[in-house]
Short mmCIF file of C-alpha atoms in Angstrom, two decimals:
data_model
loop_
_atom_site.label_atom_id
_atom_site.label_comp_id
_atom_site.label_asym_id
_atom_site.label_seq_id
_atom_site.Cartn_x
_atom_site.Cartn_y
_atom_site.Cartn_z
CA UNK K 1 0.00 0.00 0.00
CA UNK K 2 1.31 3.45 -0.86
CA UNK K 3 0.61 6.42 1.33
CA UNK K 4 1.36 9.99 0.37
CA UNK K 5 4.20 11.04 2.67
CA UNK K 6 3.54 13.81 5.19
CA UNK K 7 4.70 17.30 4.37
CA UNK K 8 8.14 18.30 5.50
CA UNK K 9 8.66 20.34 8.64
CA UNK K 10 10.02 23.19 6.49
CA UNK K 11 6.79 23.37 4.49
CA UNK K 12 4.50 23.39 7.49
CA UNK K 13 4.82 27.10 8.40
CA UNK K 14 3.67 27.97 4.89
CA UNK K 15 0.45 26.05 5.30
CA UNK K 16 -1.85 28.06 7.54
CA UNK K 17 -4.57 25.50 7.17
CA UNK K 18 -2.87 23.16 9.65
CA UNK K 19 -4.33 25.15 12.58
CA UNK K 20 -7.78 24.83 11.02
CA UNK K 21 -7.05 21.10 10.80
CA UNK K 22 -6.36 21.08 14.54
CA UNK K 23 -9.66 22.86 15.16
CA UNK K 24 -11.53 20.31 13.03
CA UNK K 25 -9.85 17.37 14.77
CA UNK K 26 -10.51 18.91 18.19
CA UNK K 27 -14.23 19.41 17.50
CA UNK K 28 -14.61 15.84 16.24
CA UNK K 29 -12.70 14.35 19.18
CA UNK K 30 -14.68 16.42 21.68
CA UNK K 31 -17.91 15.13 20.14
CA UNK K 32 -16.85 11.52 20.62
CA UNK K 33 -15.36 11.92 24.11
CA UNK K 34 -18.16 13.92 25.68
CA UNK K 35 -20.76 11.50 24.32
CA UNK K 36 -19.55 8.96 26.88
CA UNK K 37 -20.94 11.17 29.68
CA UNK K 38 -23.31 13.75 28.19
CA UNK K 39 -26.25 11.32 28.16
CA UNK K 40 -25.76 10.20 31.77
CA UNK K 41 -27.42 13.24 33.33
CA UNK K 42 -30.27 12.98 30.81
CA UNK K 43 -31.07 9.34 31.63
CA UNK K 44 -33.85 9.98 34.19
CA UNK K 45 -35.65 12.29 31.76
CA UNK K 46 -35.26 9.83 28.88
CA UNK K 47 -36.51 6.99 31.07
CA UNK K 48 -39.61 8.96 32.07
CA UNK K 49 -40.30 9.94 28.46
CA UNK K 50 -39.84 6.51 26.86
CA UNK K 51 -40.97 4.40 29.82
CA UNK K 52 -38.14 1.89 30.07
CA UNK K 53 -37.19 0.12 33.28
CA UNK K 54 -34.32 0.76 35.70
CA UNK K 55 -32.66 -2.47 34.58
CA UNK K 56 -32.77 -1.33 30.95
CA UNK K 57 -31.34 2.11 31.73
CA UNK K 58 -27.73 0.93 31.76
CA UNK K 59 -28.00 -0.12 28.11
CA UNK K 60 -28.20 3.50 27.00
CA UNK K 61 -24.59 3.83 28.18
CA UNK K 62 -23.45 0.25 27.60
CA UNK K 63 -24.62 0.06 23.96
CA UNK K 64 -22.30 2.96 23.10
CA UNK K 65 -19.29 1.71 25.06
CA UNK K 66 -19.59 -1.86 23.75
CA UNK K 67 -19.68 -0.88 20.09
CA UNK K 68 -17.01 1.78 20.55
CA UNK K 69 -14.60 -0.37 22.55
CA UNK K 70 -15.02 -3.46 20.38
CA UNK K 71 -14.29 -1.81 17.04
CA UNK K 72 -11.53 0.74 17.77
CA UNK K 73 -8.69 -1.38 16.36
CA UNK K 74 -10.74 -2.08 13.25
CA UNK K 75 -11.46 1.62 12.84
CA UNK K 76 -7.77 2.45 13.10
CA UNK K 77 -6.80 -0.06 10.46
CA UNK K 78 -9.53 1.16 8.11
CA UNK K 79 -7.92 4.61 8.23
CA UNK K 80 -4.57 3.09 7.22
CA UNK K 81 -6.12 1.10 4.40
CA UNK K 82 -8.63 3.52 2.87
CA UNK K 83 -7.18 6.95 3.65
CA UNK K 84 -7.37 9.00 6.83
CA UNK K 85 -9.41 11.90 5.46
CA UNK K 86 -11.94 9.60 3.78
CA UNK K 87 -12.47 7.50 6.90
CA UNK K 88 -12.63 10.60 9.12
CA UNK K 89 -15.42 12.15 7.04
CA UNK K 90 -17.34 8.86 6.93
CA UNK K 91 -17.03 8.60 10.71
CA UNK K 92 -18.28 12.16 11.27
CA UNK K 93 -21.23 11.70 8.92
CA UNK K 94 -22.22 8.36 10.42
CA UNK K 95 -21.95 9.71 13.97
CA UNK K 96 -24.25 12.61 13.08
CA UNK K 97 -26.87 10.31 11.51
CA UNK K 98 -26.74 7.95 14.49
CA UNK K 99 -27.12 10.88 16.91
CA UNK K 100 -30.16 12.16 15.03
CA UNK K 101 -31.68 8.66 15.07
CA UNK K 102 -31.16 8.28 18.82
CA UNK K 103 -32.41 11.79 19.56
CA UNK K 104 -35.61 11.23 17.61
CA UNK K 105 -36.22 7.76 19.09
CA UNK K 106 -39.84 7.12 19.98
CA UNK K 107 -39.09 3.95 21.91
CA UNK K 108 -36.34 2.33 23.93
CA UNK K 109 -35.25 -0.08 21.17
CA UNK K 110 -34.59 2.69 18.64
CA UNK K 111 -32.66 4.67 21.23
CA UNK K 112 -30.38 1.69 21.84
CA UNK K 113 -29.85 1.15 18.10
CA UNK K 114 -28.89 4.79 17.71
CA UNK K 115 -26.47 4.66 20.64
CA UNK K 116 -24.85 1.49 19.31
CA UNK K 117 -24.41 3.11 15.89
CA UNK K 118 -22.84 6.12 17.59
CA UNK K 119 -20.31 3.73 19.08
CA UNK K 120 -19.61 2.10 15.70
CA UNK K 121 -18.92 5.38 13.93
CA UNK K 122 -17.10 6.77 16.97
CA UNK K 123 -14.71 3.82 16.69
CA UNK K 124 -14.10 4.76 13.05
CA UNK K 125 -13.74 8.47 13.77
CA UNK K 126 -11.60 8.62 16.91
CA UNK K 127 -8.44 6.81 15.67
CA UNK K 128 -8.46 8.72 12.38
CA UNK K 129 -8.62 12.03 14.31
CA UNK K 130 -5.42 11.29 16.22
CA UNK K 131 -3.83 9.94 13.04
CA UNK K 132 -4.59 13.13 11.11
CA UNK K 133 -3.06 15.20 13.89
CA UNK K 134 0.15 13.17 13.69
CA UNK K 135 0.51 13.39 9.90
CA UNK K 136 -0.35 17.11 9.90
CA UNK K 137 1.99 18.24 12.68
CA UNK K 138 5.45 16.74 12.27
CA UNK K 139 7.65 19.66 13.40
CA UNK K 140 8.69 19.40 17.05
CA UNK K 141 7.32 22.50 18.76
CA UNK K 142 4.11 22.70 16.73
CA UNK K 143 3.43 19.01 17.26
CA UNK K 144 3.86 19.50 20.99
CA UNK K 145 1.34 22.35 21.00
CA UNK K 146 -1.16 20.35 18.95
CA UNK K 147 -0.79 17.31 21.18
CA UNK K 148 -1.28 19.51 24.23
CA UNK K 149 -4.61 20.71 22.85
CA UNK K 150 -5.69 17.22 21.81
CA UNK K 151 -4.65 15.72 25.15
CA UNK K 152 -6.56 18.41 27.05
CA UNK K 153 -9.68 17.53 25.08
CA UNK K 154 -9.20 13.83 25.78
CA UNK K 155 -8.71 14.52 29.48
CA UNK K 156 -11.57 16.98 30.00
CA UNK K 157 -14.19 15.70 27.56
CA UNK K 158 -15.99 13.73 30.26
CA UNK K 159 -16.33 16.78 32.51
CA UNK K 160 -17.46 18.95 29.58
CA UNK K 161 -20.07 16.29 28.80
CA UNK K 162 -21.44 16.51 32.34
CA UNK K 163 -21.74 20.31 32.12
CA UNK K 164 -23.26 20.34 28.64
CA UNK K 165 -25.61 17.46 29.48
CA UNK K 166 -26.87 19.32 32.53
CA UNK K 167 -27.44 22.55 30.60
CA UNK K 168 -29.27 20.88 27.71
CA UNK K 169 -31.41 18.63 29.91
CA UNK K 170 -32.36 21.42 32.30
CA UNK K 171 -33.16 24.08 29.70
CA UNK K 172 -34.22 22.10 26.61
CA UNK K 173 -34.74 18.32 26.60
CA UNK K 174 -32.82 15.08 27.02
CA UNK K 175 -33.01 14.69 23.23
CA UNK K 176 -30.72 17.69 22.79
CA UNK K 177 -27.89 15.82 24.48
CA UNK K 178 -27.92 13.81 21.24
CA UNK K 179 -29.01 16.50 18.77
CA UNK K 180 -26.11 18.73 19.84
CA UNK K 181 -23.80 16.34 17.98
CA UNK K 182 -25.28 17.56 14.70
CA UNK K 183 -23.74 20.98 15.30
CA UNK K 184 -20.35 19.48 16.18
CA UNK K 185 -20.53 17.16 13.17
CA UNK K 186 -21.47 19.96 10.76
CA UNK K 187 -18.43 21.99 11.84
CA UNK K 188 -16.12 18.98 11.58
CA UNK K 189 -17.55 17.83 8.25
CA UNK K 190 -17.30 21.20 6.48
CA UNK K 191 -13.95 22.02 8.05
CA UNK K 192 -12.59 18.56 7.26
CA UNK K 193 -13.71 18.62 3.65
CA UNK K 194 -12.05 22.01 3.11
CA UNK K 195 -8.84 21.65 5.10
CA UNK K 196 -7.79 18.02 5.53
CA UNK K 197 -5.13 16.60 3.22
CA UNK K 198 -5.87 13.38 1.40
CA UNK K 199 -3.75 10.28 1.87
CA UNK K 200 -3.92 7.78 -0.95
CA UNK K 201 -4.96 4.22 -0.30
CA UNK K 202 -3.36 1.22 -1.91
CA UNK K 203 -4.77 -0.39 -5.00
CA UNK K 204 -5.98 -3.47 -3.12
CA UNK K 205 -6.49 -2.74 0.59
CA UNK K 206 -6.82 -5.97 2.56
CA UNK K 207 -8.41 -6.18 6.00
CA UNK K 208 -7.32 -8.95 8.35
CA UNK K 209 -10.76 -10.58 8.75
CA UNK K 210 -9.75 -13.35 11.23
CA UNK K 211 -7.91 -10.77 13.33
CA UNK K 212 -10.90 -8.44 13.13
CA UNK K 213 -13.25 -11.15 14.37
CA UNK K 214 -10.94 -12.22 17.21
CA UNK K 215 -10.13 -8.77 18.58
CA UNK K 216 -13.67 -7.43 18.21
CA UNK K 217 -15.13 -10.43 20.03
CA UNK K 218 -12.39 -10.28 22.67
CA UNK K 219 -12.83 -6.58 23.39
CA UNK K 220 -16.61 -7.02 23.42
CA UNK K 221 -16.31 -9.72 26.08
CA UNK K 222 -13.91 -7.63 28.16
CA UNK K 223 -15.99 -4.44 28.06
CA UNK K 224 -19.29 -6.27 28.55
CA UNK K 225 -17.85 -8.46 31.28
CA UNK K 226 -16.62 -5.39 33.14
CA UNK K 227 -20.03 -3.75 32.80
CA UNK K 228 -21.63 -6.90 34.25
CA UNK K 229 -19.13 -6.81 37.10
CA UNK K 230 -20.31 -3.27 37.82
CA UNK K 231 -23.99 -4.23 37.90
CA UNK K 232 -23.95 -7.90 39.03
CA UNK K 233 -20.71 -8.12 41.01
CA UNK K 234 -17.41 -9.85 40.37
CA UNK K 235 -18.69 -13.21 41.55
CA UNK K 236 -21.54 -13.47 39.02
CA UNK K 237 -21.48 -16.19 36.38
CA UNK K 238 -21.75 -13.63 33.58
CA UNK K 239 -18.66 -11.77 34.78
CA UNK K 240 -16.50 -14.89 35.23
CA UNK K 241 -17.68 -16.28 31.92
CA UNK K 242 -17.08 -13.18 29.84
CA UNK K 243 -13.77 -11.93 31.23
CA UNK K 244 -11.78 -15.19 30.73
CA UNK K 245 -13.36 -15.59 27.30
CA UNK K 246 -12.29 -12.06 26.39
CA UNK K 247 -8.74 -12.68 27.62
CA UNK K 248 -8.53 -15.93 25.64
CA UNK K 249 -9.76 -14.24 22.46
CA UNK K 250 -7.25 -11.39 22.87
CA UNK K 251 -4.47 -13.94 23.36
CA UNK K 252 -5.59 -15.77 20.21
CA UNK K 253 -5.62 -12.43 18.37
CA UNK K 254 -2.05 -11.69 19.49
CA UNK K 255 -0.91 -15.11 18.22
CA UNK K 256 -2.69 -14.62 14.91
CA UNK K 257 -1.00 -11.24 14.39
CA UNK K 258 2.36 -13.04 14.28
CA UNK K 259 1.03 -15.26 11.46
CA UNK K 260 -1.10 -12.87 9.41
CA UNK K 261 0.27 -11.43 6.17
CA UNK K 262 -1.79 -8.26 6.75
CA UNK K 263 -2.03 -7.91 10.54
CA UNK K 264 -4.70 -5.66 12.01
CA UNK K 265 -2.25 -4.59 14.75
CA UNK K 266 1.37 -5.04 13.59
CA UNK K 267 3.23 -6.15 16.69
CA UNK K 268 6.18 -3.92 15.80
CA UNK K 269 4.03 -1.07 17.15
CA UNK K 270 4.13 -2.61 20.64
CA UNK K 271 7.83 -3.45 20.73
CA UNK K 272 9.08 0.05 21.49
CA UNK K 273 9.55 0.42 25.26
CA UNK K 274 8.47 4.06 25.47
CA UNK K 275 5.39 3.36 23.38
CA UNK K 276 4.41 0.46 25.65
CA UNK K 277 4.88 2.77 28.65
CA UNK K 278 2.60 5.34 27.04
CA UNK K 279 -0.13 2.79 26.34
CA UNK K 280 0.10 1.79 30.01
CA UNK K 281 -0.11 5.44 31.11
CA UNK K 282 -3.29 5.96 29.08
CA UNK K 283 -4.81 2.77 30.54
CA UNK K 284 -4.01 3.82 34.13
CA UNK K 285 -5.14 7.42 33.67
CA UNK K 286 -8.48 6.34 32.19
CA UNK K 287 -9.02 3.87 35.05
CA UNK K 288 -8.30 6.43 37.75
CA UNK K 289 -10.13 9.34 36.13
CA UNK K 290 -13.49 7.65 36.58
CA UNK K 291 -12.99 7.96 40.33
CA UNK K 292 -12.97 11.72 39.77
CA UNK K 293 -15.85 12.19 37.36
CA UNK K 294 -18.22 9.51 38.62
CA UNK K 295 -17.95 9.71 42.39
CA UNK K 296 -17.32 13.43 42.68
CA UNK K 297 -20.46 13.94 40.60
CA UNK K 298 -22.35 11.74 43.05
CA UNK K 299 -20.94 13.65 46.01
CA UNK K 300 -21.78 17.08 44.62
CA UNK K 301 -25.33 16.14 43.64
CA UNK K 302 -26.37 13.65 46.33
CA UNK K 303 -24.50 14.97 49.37
CA UNK K 304 -24.16 18.70 48.69
CA UNK K 305 -27.35 19.01 46.62
CA UNK K 306 -25.84 20.60 43.53
CA UNK K 307 -27.93 20.83 40.36
CA UNK K 308 -26.64 19.12 37.19
CA UNK K 309 -25.49 22.48 35.79
CA UNK K 310 -23.78 23.49 39.04
CA UNK K 311 -22.03 20.13 39.09
CA UNK K 312 -20.66 20.68 35.61
CA UNK K 313 -19.50 24.20 36.54
CA UNK K 314 -17.71 22.77 39.58
CA UNK K 315 -15.45 20.77 37.26
CA UNK K 316 -14.41 23.83 35.20
CA UNK K 317 -11.37 24.74 37.34
CA UNK K 318 -9.96 21.26 36.79
CA UNK K 319 -10.47 21.66 33.05
CA UNK K 320 -8.62 24.98 33.06
CA UNK K 321 -5.82 23.53 35.16
CA UNK K 322 -5.48 20.55 32.81
CA UNK K 323 -5.36 22.76 29.71
CA UNK K 324 -2.57 24.90 31.17
CA UNK K 325 -0.67 21.85 32.41
CA UNK K 326 -1.00 20.12 29.03
CA UNK K 327 0.81 22.96 27.28
CA UNK K 328 3.50 23.13 29.98
CA UNK K 329 4.13 19.39 29.85
CA UNK K 330 4.34 18.99 26.07
CA UNK K 331 6.30 22.20 25.42
CA UNK K 332 8.56 22.32 28.47
CA UNK K 333 8.59 19.54 31.06
CA UNK K 334 8.82 16.49 28.80
CA UNK K 335 11.30 18.17 26.47
CA UNK K 336 13.64 19.10 29.34
CA UNK K 337 13.20 16.26 31.81
CA UNK K 338 11.96 13.41 29.63
CA UNK K 339 8.78 11.35 30.10
CA UNK K 340 10.39 9.10 32.72
CA UNK K 341 10.21 12.01 35.16
CA UNK K 342 7.29 14.05 33.80
CA UNK K 343 4.66 11.32 33.44
CA UNK K 344 5.21 9.60 36.84
CA UNK K 345 5.29 13.06 38.47
CA UNK K 346 1.91 13.78 36.88
CA UNK K 347 0.58 10.47 38.20
CA UNK K 348 1.77 11.35 41.71
CA UNK K 349 0.15 14.80 41.53
CA UNK K 350 -3.17 13.21 40.51
CA UNK K 351 -2.81 10.69 43.35
CA UNK K 352 -2.15 13.50 45.83
CA UNK K 353 -5.20 15.42 44.67
CA UNK K 354 -7.41 12.35 45.02
CA UNK K 355 -6.01 11.62 48.47
CA UNK K 356 -6.85 15.22 49.44
CA UNK K 357 -10.43 14.67 48.25
CA UNK K 358 -10.89 11.96 50.88
CA UNK K 359 -11.16 14.75 53.47
CA UNK K 360 -14.64 15.76 52.30
CA UNK K 361 -17.59 15.65 54.68
CA UNK K 362 -21.36 15.95 54.59
CA UNK K 363 -21.27 19.76 54.58
CA UNK K 364 -17.70 20.75 53.71
CA UNK K 365 -17.27 23.89 51.55
CA UNK K 366 -16.40 23.47 47.88
CA UNK K 367 -13.79 26.26 47.96
CA UNK K 368 -11.66 24.64 50.67
CA UNK K 369 -12.18 20.88 50.21
CA UNK K 370 -12.99 20.32 46.52
CA UNK K 371 -11.49 23.15 44.47
CA UNK K 372 -7.82 22.80 45.56
CA UNK K 373 -7.72 19.01 44.94
CA UNK K 374 -9.34 19.49 41.53
CA UNK K 375 -6.66 22.01 40.53
CA UNK K 376 -3.91 19.59 41.56
CA UNK K 377 -5.58 16.69 39.74
CA UNK K 378 -5.80 18.83 36.59
CA UNK K 379 -2.10 19.68 36.84
CA UNK K 380 -1.30 15.99 37.21
CA UNK K 381 -3.46 14.78 34.33
CA UNK K 382 -1.98 17.44 32.05
CA UNK K 383 1.42 15.84 32.60
CA UNK K 384 0.12 12.34 31.88
CA UNK K 385 -2.39 12.31 29.02
CA UNK K 386 -0.89 14.65 26.36
CA UNK K 387 2.71 13.32 26.65
CA UNK K 388 1.46 9.72 26.60
CA UNK K 389 -0.63 10.39 23.48
CA UNK K 390 2.34 11.95 21.73
CA UNK K 391 4.91 9.28 22.60
CA UNK K 392 2.46 6.46 21.77
CA UNK K 393 2.28 7.61 18.14
CA UNK K 394 5.77 9.07 17.64
CA UNK K 395 8.07 7.36 15.17
CA UNK K 396 5.37 5.06 13.79
CA UNK K 397 5.47 4.31 10.07
CA UNK K 398 2.74 6.13 8.07
CA UNK K 399 1.17 2.78 7.16
CA UNK K 400 0.78 1.91 10.86
CA UNK K 401 -0.20 5.25 12.38
CA UNK K 402 -3.93 4.44 12.33
CA UNK K 403 -3.34 1.17 14.20
CA UNK K 404 -1.18 2.95 16.79
CA UNK K 405 -3.82 5.65 17.28
CA UNK K 406 -6.52 3.00 17.64
CA UNK K 407 -4.45 1.21 20.29
CA UNK K 408 -4.30 4.44 22.31
CA UNK K 409 -8.08 4.78 22.12
CA UNK K 410 -8.55 1.12 23.03
CA UNK K 411 -6.40 1.52 26.14
CA UNK K 412 -8.49 4.54 27.12
CA UNK K 413 -11.78 2.68 26.62
CA UNK K 414 -10.71 -0.50 28.38
CA UNK K 415 -9.15 1.51 31.20
CA UNK K 416 -12.38 3.42 31.69
CA UNK K 417 -14.36 0.18 31.81
CA UNK K 418 -11.95 -1.34 34.34
CA UNK K 419 -12.07 1.78 36.50
CA UNK K 420 -15.86 2.00 36.45
CA UNK K 421 -16.38 -1.66 37.35
CA UNK K 422 -13.64 -1.86 39.97
CA UNK K 423 -14.37 1.42 41.76
CA UNK K 424 -18.14 0.88 41.76
CA UNK K 425 -17.64 -2.54 43.35
CA UNK K 426 -15.24 -1.19 45.98
CA UNK K 427 -17.49 1.77 46.77
CA UNK K 428 -20.59 -0.42 47.11
CA UNK K 429 -18.74 -2.84 49.38
CA UNK K 430 -17.55 0.04 51.57
CA UNK K 431 -21.08 1.39 51.94
CA UNK K 432 -22.45 -2.07 52.82
CA UNK K 433 -19.72 -2.65 55.40
CA UNK K 434 -20.35 0.75 56.99
CA UNK K 435 -24.09 0.14 57.33
CA UNK K 436 -23.47 -3.31 58.82
CA UNK K 437 -21.44 -1.71 61.61
CA UNK K 438 -23.87 1.14 62.41
CA UNK K 439 -27.44 1.46 63.58
CA UNK K 440 -29.74 2.13 60.58
CA UNK K 441 -30.73 5.80 60.33
CA UNK K 442 -30.81 8.64 57.83
CA UNK K 443 -27.49 9.92 59.15
CA UNK K 444 -25.92 6.46 58.89
CA UNK K 445 -27.11 6.17 55.28
CA UNK K 446 -25.60 9.57 54.42
CA UNK K 447 -22.33 8.65 56.12
CA UNK K 448 -22.29 5.31 54.29
CA UNK K 449 -22.63 7.11 50.94
CA UNK K 450 -19.85 9.50 51.91
CA UNK K 451 -17.66 6.57 52.97
CA UNK K 452 -18.22 4.92 49.58
CA UNK K 453 -17.10 8.11 47.80
CA UNK K 454 -13.93 8.53 49.86
CA UNK K 455 -13.13 4.83 49.41
CA UNK K 456 -13.34 5.29 45.63
CA UNK K 457 -11.05 8.34 45.87
CA UNK K 458 -8.49 6.38 47.92
CA UNK K 459 -8.45 3.52 45.42
CA UNK K 460 -8.20 5.95 42.50
CA UNK K 461 -5.20 7.52 44.25
CA UNK K 462 -3.68 4.04 44.58
CA UNK K 463 -4.24 3.40 40.86
CA UNK K 464 -2.34 6.57 39.96
CA UNK K 465 0.42 5.81 42.47
CA UNK K 466 0.83 2.35 40.96
CA UNK K 467 0.87 3.94 37.50
CA UNK K 468 3.69 6.24 38.63
CA UNK K 469 5.80 3.25 39.64
CA UNK K 470 5.08 1.31 36.45
CA UNK K 471 5.74 4.20 34.06
CA UNK K 472 8.93 5.22 35.92
CA UNK K 473 10.17 1.67 35.35
CA UNK K 474 9.04 1.38 31.71
CA UNK K 475 10.09 4.72 30.24
CA UNK K 476 13.70 5.00 29.15
CA UNK K 477 15.85 7.67 30.75
CA UNK K 478 15.89 10.90 28.75
CA UNK K 479 14.09 9.19 25.88
CA UNK K 480 13.12 11.12 22.81
CA UNK K 481 10.29 13.59 23.17
CA UNK K 482 6.89 13.05 21.54
CA UNK K 483 7.76 15.63 18.95
CA UNK K 484 9.71 13.26 16.72
CA UNK K 485 8.68 13.10 13.07
CA UNK K 486 7.31 9.90 11.65
CA UNK K 487 9.88 7.36 10.65
CA UNK K 488 9.48 4.17 8.80
CA UNK K 489 9.67 1.24 11.15
CA UNK K 490 11.51 -1.73 9.81
CA UNK K 491 8.94 -4.32 8.79
CA UNK K 492 8.82 -7.39 10.92
CA UNK K 493 9.54 -10.74 9.28
CA UNK K 494 6.40 -12.47 8.13
CA UNK K 495 5.83 -15.94 9.39
CA UNK K 496 4.66 -18.62 7.03
CA UNK K 497 1.14 -17.96 5.89
CA UNK K 498 -1.50 -20.16 7.36
#
């Protein structure tokens, strides 16, 4: 397959459209990321309107995450095979149509179909967005700035979704949490058509169908199994059936990739030590971040009585802190100190902020007990997510950049599923244990809820602390910054075809 090489670093300053490209990519990525949370606040209204049960409610979220998580690697490879611009525009268009379908749903079944289709096209769109950023920005300083912006969007999209979901649900309707994607998609579609550069596909693109089936089924089992662990517990038959099956399918996929003539995920992508460390950093950050968004949202609304809009506004300082930190990390800290120091330090800052959050009470002020930890968490995440995204895709051959970008997104999705299932289970167990040791009363129930929140914060802090240790061990000392231009990776020897 032939791919048009990226423009040289010398030519980039002459092309002013590259900053419009960043804007287009940012809008599209924000649309996909915030859709994981924007519907959550609208669920009670949607349930009342369409009349579905409490047990069915989880499917509005799960249908999206299952389709999205299962197909990310496939979406990344499609971008490599058929052209990044082409696949990006198809993904944006499909996401808009799916959003309109879900927003106009007159019954529960159509809503679920629309959400699942959102996940399918999100899996096509998200890897191609990161890929386009990497082939557009190849010069060191500009690439660092672009990755800082992209990483800030990836890190704050969930919080923005909570704020926007609250505003739309409170002032318009739950359906507008889905219709709003049409505005995002229109901007991305027009901007993409006008500004994105085409990459040529090969004459006969070949998709690894056995690999596609294995990894899609494996990721489906993992994500679905983790969602069942969240709702049914870790000891349920569904959880213990799905998780080992998913692990076995992923292992079979890894073996097949060593035999396939056209691997879906070329294993040469995973062999670089810094890249493996970055994939791990994304996985850990996504797992721990759910302790922030999910349980702090519960605390603000249930314990302190915040409205959905007020809850979203409460997260804004963390968003601002993360945006500032993202630019500092990609343009200064990583370039001077290297990721082996910068990324673990960011993990430790996030852990410290979460540990501070455990000091909350039933009536503690936001300004003294919530705001300072959020600022520290934002500073920490800004030193983890953007550098990890950049290093994970640096130095990858143009023919593999879509697969590398998809692997980043897969780590983020799987990490989020692990974090949600694990922290929910730990929080529920903490609340149950507290109530078992105290006389039943309204105060005991409130304290039990608070104890579950602080338990989740402690475990999230532990996740980030563990991530600091792992990434400090994996990253090479003074390794190259994420601003390296793309280089062809030597092709791995092909095993005998099966």
